[in-house]
Short mmCIF file of C-alpha atoms and ligand atoms in Angstrom, two decimals:
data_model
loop_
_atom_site.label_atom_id
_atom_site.label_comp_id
_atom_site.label_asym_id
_atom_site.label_seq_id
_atom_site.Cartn_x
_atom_site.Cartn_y
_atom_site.Cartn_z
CA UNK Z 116 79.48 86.63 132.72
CA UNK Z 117 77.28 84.98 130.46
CA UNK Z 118 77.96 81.40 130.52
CA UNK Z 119 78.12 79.20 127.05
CA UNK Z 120 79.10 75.79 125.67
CA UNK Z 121 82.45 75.21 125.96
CA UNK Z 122 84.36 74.30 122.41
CA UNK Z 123 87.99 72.89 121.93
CA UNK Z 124 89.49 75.58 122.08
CA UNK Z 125 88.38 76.88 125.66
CA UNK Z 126 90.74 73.68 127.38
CA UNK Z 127 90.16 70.11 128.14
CA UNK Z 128 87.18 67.84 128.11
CA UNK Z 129 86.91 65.49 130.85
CA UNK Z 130 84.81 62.63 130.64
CA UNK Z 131 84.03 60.26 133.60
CA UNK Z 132 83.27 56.52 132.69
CA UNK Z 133 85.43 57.25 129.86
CA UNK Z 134 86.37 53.45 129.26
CA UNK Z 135 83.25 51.74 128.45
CA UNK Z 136 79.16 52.11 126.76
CA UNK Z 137 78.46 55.78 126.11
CA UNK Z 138 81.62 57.57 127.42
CA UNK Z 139 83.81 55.36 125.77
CA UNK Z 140 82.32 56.08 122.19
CA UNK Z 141 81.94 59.80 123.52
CA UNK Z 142 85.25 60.03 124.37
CA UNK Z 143 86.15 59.15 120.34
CA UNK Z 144 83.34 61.41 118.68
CA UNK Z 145 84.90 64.80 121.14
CA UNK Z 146 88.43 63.76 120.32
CA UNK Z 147 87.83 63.29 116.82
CA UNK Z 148 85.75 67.09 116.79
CA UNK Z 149 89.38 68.29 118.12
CA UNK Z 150 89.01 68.58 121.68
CA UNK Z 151 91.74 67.30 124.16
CA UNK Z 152 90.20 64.60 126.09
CA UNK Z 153 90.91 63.09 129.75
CA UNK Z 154 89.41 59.64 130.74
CA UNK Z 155 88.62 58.60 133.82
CA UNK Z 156 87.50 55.25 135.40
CA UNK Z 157 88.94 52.72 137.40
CA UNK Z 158 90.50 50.01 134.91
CA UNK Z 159 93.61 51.19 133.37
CA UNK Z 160 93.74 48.94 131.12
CA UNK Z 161 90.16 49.60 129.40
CA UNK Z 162 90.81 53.11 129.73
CA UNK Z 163 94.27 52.75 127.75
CA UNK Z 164 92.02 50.66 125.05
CA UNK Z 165 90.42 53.50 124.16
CA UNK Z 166 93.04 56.31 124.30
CA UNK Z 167 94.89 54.11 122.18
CA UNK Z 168 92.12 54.57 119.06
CA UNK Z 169 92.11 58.20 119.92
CA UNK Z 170 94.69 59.23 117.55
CA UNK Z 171 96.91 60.76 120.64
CA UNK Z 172 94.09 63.53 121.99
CA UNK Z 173 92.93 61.07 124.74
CA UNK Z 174 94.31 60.91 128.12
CA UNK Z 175 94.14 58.56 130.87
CA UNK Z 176 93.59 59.18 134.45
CA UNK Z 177 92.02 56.12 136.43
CA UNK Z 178 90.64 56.94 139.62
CA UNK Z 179 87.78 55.85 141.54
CA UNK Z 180 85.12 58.62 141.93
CA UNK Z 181 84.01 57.40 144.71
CA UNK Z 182 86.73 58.97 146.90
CA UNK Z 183 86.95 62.37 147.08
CA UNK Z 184 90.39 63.15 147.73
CA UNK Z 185 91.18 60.95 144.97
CA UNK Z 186 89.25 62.06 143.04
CA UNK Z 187 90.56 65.91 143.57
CA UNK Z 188 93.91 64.22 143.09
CA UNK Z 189 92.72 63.21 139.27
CA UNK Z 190 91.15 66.60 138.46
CA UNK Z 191 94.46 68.08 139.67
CA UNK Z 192 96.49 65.94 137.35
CA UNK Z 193 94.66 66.52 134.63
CA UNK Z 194 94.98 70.14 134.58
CA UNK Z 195 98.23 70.22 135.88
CA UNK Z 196 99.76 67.71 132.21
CA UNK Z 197 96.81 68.99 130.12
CA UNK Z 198 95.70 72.37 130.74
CA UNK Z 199 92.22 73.73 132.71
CA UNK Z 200 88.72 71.61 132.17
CA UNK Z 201 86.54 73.88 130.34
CA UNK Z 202 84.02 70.79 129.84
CA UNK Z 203 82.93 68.13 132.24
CA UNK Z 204 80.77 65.26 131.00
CA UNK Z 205 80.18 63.10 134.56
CA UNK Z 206 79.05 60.21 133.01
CA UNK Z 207 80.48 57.39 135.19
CA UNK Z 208 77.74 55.52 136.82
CA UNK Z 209 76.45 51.70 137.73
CA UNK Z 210 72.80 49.93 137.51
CA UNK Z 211 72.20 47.47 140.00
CA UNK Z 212 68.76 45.75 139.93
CA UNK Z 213 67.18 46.12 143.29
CA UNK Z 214 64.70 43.37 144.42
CA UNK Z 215 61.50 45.33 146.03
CA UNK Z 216 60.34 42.19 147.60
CA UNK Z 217 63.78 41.53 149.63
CA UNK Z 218 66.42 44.38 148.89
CA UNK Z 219 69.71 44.35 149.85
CA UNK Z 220 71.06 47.32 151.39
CA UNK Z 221 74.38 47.39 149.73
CA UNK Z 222 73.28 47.91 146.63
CA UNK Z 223 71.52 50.92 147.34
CA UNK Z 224 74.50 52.19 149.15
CA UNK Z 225 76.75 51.04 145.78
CA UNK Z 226 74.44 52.61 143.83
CA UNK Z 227 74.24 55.86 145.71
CA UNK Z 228 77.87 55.52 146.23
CA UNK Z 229 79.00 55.91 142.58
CA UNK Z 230 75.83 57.83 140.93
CA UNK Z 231 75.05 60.10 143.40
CA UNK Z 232 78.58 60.01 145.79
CA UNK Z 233 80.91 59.99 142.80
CA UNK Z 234 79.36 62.54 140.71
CA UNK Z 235 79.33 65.38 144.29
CA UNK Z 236 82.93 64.07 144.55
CA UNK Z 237 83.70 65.33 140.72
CA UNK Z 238 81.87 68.76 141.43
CA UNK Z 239 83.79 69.21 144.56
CA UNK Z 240 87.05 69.06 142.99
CA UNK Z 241 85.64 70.98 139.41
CA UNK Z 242 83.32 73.68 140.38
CA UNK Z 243 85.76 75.94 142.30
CA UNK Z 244 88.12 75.61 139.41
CA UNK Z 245 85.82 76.77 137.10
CA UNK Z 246 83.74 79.41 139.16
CA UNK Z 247 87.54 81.02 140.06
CA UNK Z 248 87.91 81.30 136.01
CA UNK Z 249 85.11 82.71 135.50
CA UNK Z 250 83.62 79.83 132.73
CA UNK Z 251 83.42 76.31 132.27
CA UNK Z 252 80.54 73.79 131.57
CA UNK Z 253 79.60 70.64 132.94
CA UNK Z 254 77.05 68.07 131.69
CA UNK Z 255 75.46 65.51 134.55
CA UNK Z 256 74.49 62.45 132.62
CA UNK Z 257 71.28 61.27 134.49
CA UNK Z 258 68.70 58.78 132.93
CA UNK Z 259 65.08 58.75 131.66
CA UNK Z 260 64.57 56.79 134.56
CA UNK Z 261 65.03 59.81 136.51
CA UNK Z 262 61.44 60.84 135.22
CA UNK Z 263 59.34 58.42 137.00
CA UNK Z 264 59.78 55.08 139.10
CA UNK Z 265 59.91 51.42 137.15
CA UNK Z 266 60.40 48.65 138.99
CA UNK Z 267 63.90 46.93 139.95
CA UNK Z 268 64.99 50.65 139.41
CA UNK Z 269 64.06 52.37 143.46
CA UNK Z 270 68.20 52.46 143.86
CA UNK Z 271 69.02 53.42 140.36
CA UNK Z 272 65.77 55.60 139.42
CA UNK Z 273 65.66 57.52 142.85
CA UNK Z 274 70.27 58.49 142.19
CA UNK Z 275 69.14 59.55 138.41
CA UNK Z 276 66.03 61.66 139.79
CA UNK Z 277 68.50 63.05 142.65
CA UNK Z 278 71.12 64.18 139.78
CA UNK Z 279 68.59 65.62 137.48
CA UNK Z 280 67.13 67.98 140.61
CA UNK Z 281 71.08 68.00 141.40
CA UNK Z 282 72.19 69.37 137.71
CA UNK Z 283 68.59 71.93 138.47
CA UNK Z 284 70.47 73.40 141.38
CA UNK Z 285 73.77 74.03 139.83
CA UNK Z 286 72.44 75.50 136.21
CA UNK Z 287 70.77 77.76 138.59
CA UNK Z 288 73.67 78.86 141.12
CA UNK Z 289 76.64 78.93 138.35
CA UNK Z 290 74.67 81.08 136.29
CA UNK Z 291 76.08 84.42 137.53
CA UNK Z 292 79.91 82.45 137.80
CA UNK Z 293 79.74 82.33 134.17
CA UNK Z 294 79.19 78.42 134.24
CA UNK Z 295 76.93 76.46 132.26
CA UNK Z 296 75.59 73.35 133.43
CA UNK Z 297 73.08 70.28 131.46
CA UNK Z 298 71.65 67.31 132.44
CA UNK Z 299 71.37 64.02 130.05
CA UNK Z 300 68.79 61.81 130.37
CA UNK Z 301 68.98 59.11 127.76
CA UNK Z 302 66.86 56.54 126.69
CA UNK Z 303 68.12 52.83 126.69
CA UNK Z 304 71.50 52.91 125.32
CA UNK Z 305 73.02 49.20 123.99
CA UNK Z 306 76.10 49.06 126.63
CA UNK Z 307 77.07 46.72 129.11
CA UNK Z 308 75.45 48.49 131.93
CA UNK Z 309 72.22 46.66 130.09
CA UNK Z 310 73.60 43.68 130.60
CA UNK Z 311 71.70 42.85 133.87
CA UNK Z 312 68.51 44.44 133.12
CA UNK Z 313 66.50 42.21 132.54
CA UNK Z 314 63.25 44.71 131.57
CA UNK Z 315 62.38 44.99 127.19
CA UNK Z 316 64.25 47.72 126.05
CA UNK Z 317 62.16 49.89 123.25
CA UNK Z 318 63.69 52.18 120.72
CA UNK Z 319 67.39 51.19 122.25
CA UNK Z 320 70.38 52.93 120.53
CA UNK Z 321 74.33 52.42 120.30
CA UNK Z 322 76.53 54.16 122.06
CA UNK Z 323 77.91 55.83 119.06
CA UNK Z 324 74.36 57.14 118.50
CA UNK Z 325 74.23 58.11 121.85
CA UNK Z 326 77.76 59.86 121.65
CA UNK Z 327 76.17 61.67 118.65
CA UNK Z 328 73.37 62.91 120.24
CA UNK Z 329 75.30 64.06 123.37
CA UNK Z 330 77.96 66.33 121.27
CA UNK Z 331 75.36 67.47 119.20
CA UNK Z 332 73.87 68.35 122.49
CA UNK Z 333 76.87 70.03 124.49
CA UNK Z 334 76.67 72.65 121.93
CA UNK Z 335 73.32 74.08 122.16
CA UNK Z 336 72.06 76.04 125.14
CA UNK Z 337 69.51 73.54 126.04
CA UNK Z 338 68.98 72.61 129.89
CA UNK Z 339 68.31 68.50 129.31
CA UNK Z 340 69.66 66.41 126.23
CA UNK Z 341 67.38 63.98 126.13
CA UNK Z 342 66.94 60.56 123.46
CA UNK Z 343 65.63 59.60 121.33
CA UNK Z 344 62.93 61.11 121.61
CA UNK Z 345 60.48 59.29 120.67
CA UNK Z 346 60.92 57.39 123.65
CA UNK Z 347 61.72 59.88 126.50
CA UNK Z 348 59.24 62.38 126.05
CA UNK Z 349 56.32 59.72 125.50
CA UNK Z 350 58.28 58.64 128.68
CA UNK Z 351 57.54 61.82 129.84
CA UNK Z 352 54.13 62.38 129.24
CA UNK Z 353 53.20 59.05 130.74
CA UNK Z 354 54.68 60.50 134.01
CA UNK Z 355 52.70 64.00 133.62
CA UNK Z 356 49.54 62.14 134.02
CA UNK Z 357 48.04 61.81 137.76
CA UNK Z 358 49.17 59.32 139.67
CA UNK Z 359 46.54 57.23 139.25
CA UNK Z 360 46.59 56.74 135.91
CA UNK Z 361 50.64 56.81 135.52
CA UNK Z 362 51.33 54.27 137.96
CA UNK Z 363 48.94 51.15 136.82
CA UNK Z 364 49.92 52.16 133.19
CA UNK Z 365 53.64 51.19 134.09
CA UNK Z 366 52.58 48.38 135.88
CA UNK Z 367 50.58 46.52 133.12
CA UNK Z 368 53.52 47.85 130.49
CA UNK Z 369 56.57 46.38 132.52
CA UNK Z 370 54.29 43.23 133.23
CA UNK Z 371 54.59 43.75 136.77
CA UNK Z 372 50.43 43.25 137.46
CA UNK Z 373 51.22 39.29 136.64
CA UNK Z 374 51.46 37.24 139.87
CA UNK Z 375 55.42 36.93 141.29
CA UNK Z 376 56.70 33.51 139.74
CA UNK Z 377 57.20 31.04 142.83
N1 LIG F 924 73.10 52.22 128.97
C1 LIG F 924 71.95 52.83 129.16
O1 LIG F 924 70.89 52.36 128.69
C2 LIG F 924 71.87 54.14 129.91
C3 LIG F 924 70.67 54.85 129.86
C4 LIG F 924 70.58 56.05 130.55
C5 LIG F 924 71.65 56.53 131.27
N2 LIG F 924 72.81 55.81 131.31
C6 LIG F 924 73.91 56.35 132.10
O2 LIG F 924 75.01 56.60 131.25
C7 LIG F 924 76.22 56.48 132.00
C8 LIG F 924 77.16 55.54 131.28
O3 LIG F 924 76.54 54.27 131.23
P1 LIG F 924 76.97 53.10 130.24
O4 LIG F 924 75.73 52.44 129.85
O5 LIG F 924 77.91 53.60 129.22
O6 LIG F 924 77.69 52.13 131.30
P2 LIG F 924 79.03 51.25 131.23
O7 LIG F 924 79.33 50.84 129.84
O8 LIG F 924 78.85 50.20 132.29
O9 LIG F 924 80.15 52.28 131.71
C9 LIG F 924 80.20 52.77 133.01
C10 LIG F 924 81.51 53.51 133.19
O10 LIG F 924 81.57 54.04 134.52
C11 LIG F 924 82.83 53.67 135.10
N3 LIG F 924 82.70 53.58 136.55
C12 LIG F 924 81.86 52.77 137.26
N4 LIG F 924 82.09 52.92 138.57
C13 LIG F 924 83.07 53.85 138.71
C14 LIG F 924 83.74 54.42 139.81
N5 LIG F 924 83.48 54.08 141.07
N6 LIG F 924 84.72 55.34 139.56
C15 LIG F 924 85.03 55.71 138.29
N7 LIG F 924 84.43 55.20 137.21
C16 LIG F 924 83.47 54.28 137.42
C17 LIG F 924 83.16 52.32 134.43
O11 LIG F 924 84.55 51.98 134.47
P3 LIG F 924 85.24 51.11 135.66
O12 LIG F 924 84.28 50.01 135.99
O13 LIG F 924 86.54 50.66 135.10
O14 LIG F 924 85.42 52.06 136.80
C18 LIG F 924 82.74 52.62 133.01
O15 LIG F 924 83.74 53.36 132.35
C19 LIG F 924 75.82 56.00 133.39
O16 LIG F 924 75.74 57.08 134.27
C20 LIG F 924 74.44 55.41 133.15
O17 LIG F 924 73.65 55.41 134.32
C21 LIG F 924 72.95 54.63 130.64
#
């Protein structure tokens, strides 16, 4: 078994977070390459919004992925009207700002709920699909955040560092099933998820840019898709240096060394 990006022909793309940002606009660049596409989130009517622009190859199945058994129940439906997932993109995720100085614990359990909770809950019902056939390929979409901490970020950052180490595991282990697993760790993407961040956003892009970058993506063999790059990987090599230089670096550039305001 020598696992391999999966291509429209194979079966179905699923997408989670298929109704909004960067799986909405991914959703319309993989239906428009051919594929058959299911959508998943929990407003129907968003999600019908964008089947309805994709030209009859996208399909809607709401569920919340933060249940398991409901979500099992949407993977199930999907292959039972559509055909077997041969490609996976688990996109569907929130950012909630977390206040270090007084956090609140449920957003961390929110956050962990749908980033880290919803995205087990999709494997759980996928993998043993896809491991029984013998091929498949799923894509974790993860963040640069998950490269080092930034502040406002210790619920978000520490779920996207958890899925990267997560998406490690599994391109590991489903080697020898014949399944091929990525991670995606984008830069700042213009969706509403940016909404509440309050942080400057350099070298941001639109989710169609995004979506462009991600399909060009699924079809190499490359572990990470990662973007633009300009940004991540000087992201990245900020985070390679020791501690000591890393951390007061993104202190002064986030403007967190100024005194709180009162
Ligand atoms: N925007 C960025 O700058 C950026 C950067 C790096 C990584 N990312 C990651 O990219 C992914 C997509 O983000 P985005 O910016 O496109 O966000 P978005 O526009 O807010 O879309 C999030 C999607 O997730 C769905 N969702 C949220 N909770 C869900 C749940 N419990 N069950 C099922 N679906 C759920 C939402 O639909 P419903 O609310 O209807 O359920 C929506 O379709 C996220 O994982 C995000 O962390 C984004």
């Amino acid at each position: 078994m020598n696992p391999r990006p999966a291509k429209p022909g194979d079966g179905v793309c699923w997408i989670t977070g298929g109704s909004s940002g960067i799986g909405a606009a991914l959703a319309l660049r993989m239906a428009e390459a051919g594929w058959t596409v299911a959508i998943t989130a929990r407003d129907r009517d968003r999600l019908d919004d964008v089947a309805a622009k994709g030209r009859g190859r996208i399909h809607v199945f709401p569920a919340d992925i933060t249940g398991a058994y409901e979500t099992e129940l949407a993977v199930q439906a999907i292959e039972d009207r559509l055909g077997p997932i041969a490609l996976a993109v688990l996109n569907a995720g929130i950012y909630v700002s977390i206040n270090a100085e007084n956090p609140s614990f449920e957003d961390y359990e929110k956050t962990f709920a749908v980033n880290l909770g919803g995205t087990a809950a999709c494997l759980c019902a996928l993998t043993p699909r896809m491991t029984g056939r013998g091929a498949g390929h799923i894509a974790i979409v993860s963040s640069a955040t998950a490269f080092g901490g930034m502040p406002t970020a210790s619920a978000y950052g520490a779920s996207k560092a958890a899925l990267v180490n997560m998406a490690e595991c599994l391109r590991v282990e489903l080697h020898r099933h014949g399944v091929f697993v990525q991670v995606v760790t984008p830069g700042f993407v213009e969706t509403p998820a940016q909404d509440d961040n309050a942080f400057p956003k350099p070298f941001m892009v639109s989710p169609e840019t995004a979506a462009e970058r991600i399909e060009a993506g699924l079809g190499s063999k490359r572990f990470e898709i990662t973007f633009p790059r300009r940004f991540t990987w000087a992201l990245k090599a900020l985070y390679a240096l020791p501690y000591g230089w890393s951390l007061p670096l993104v202190r002064r550039q986030t403007c967190w060394n100024k005194p709180p305001e009162s």
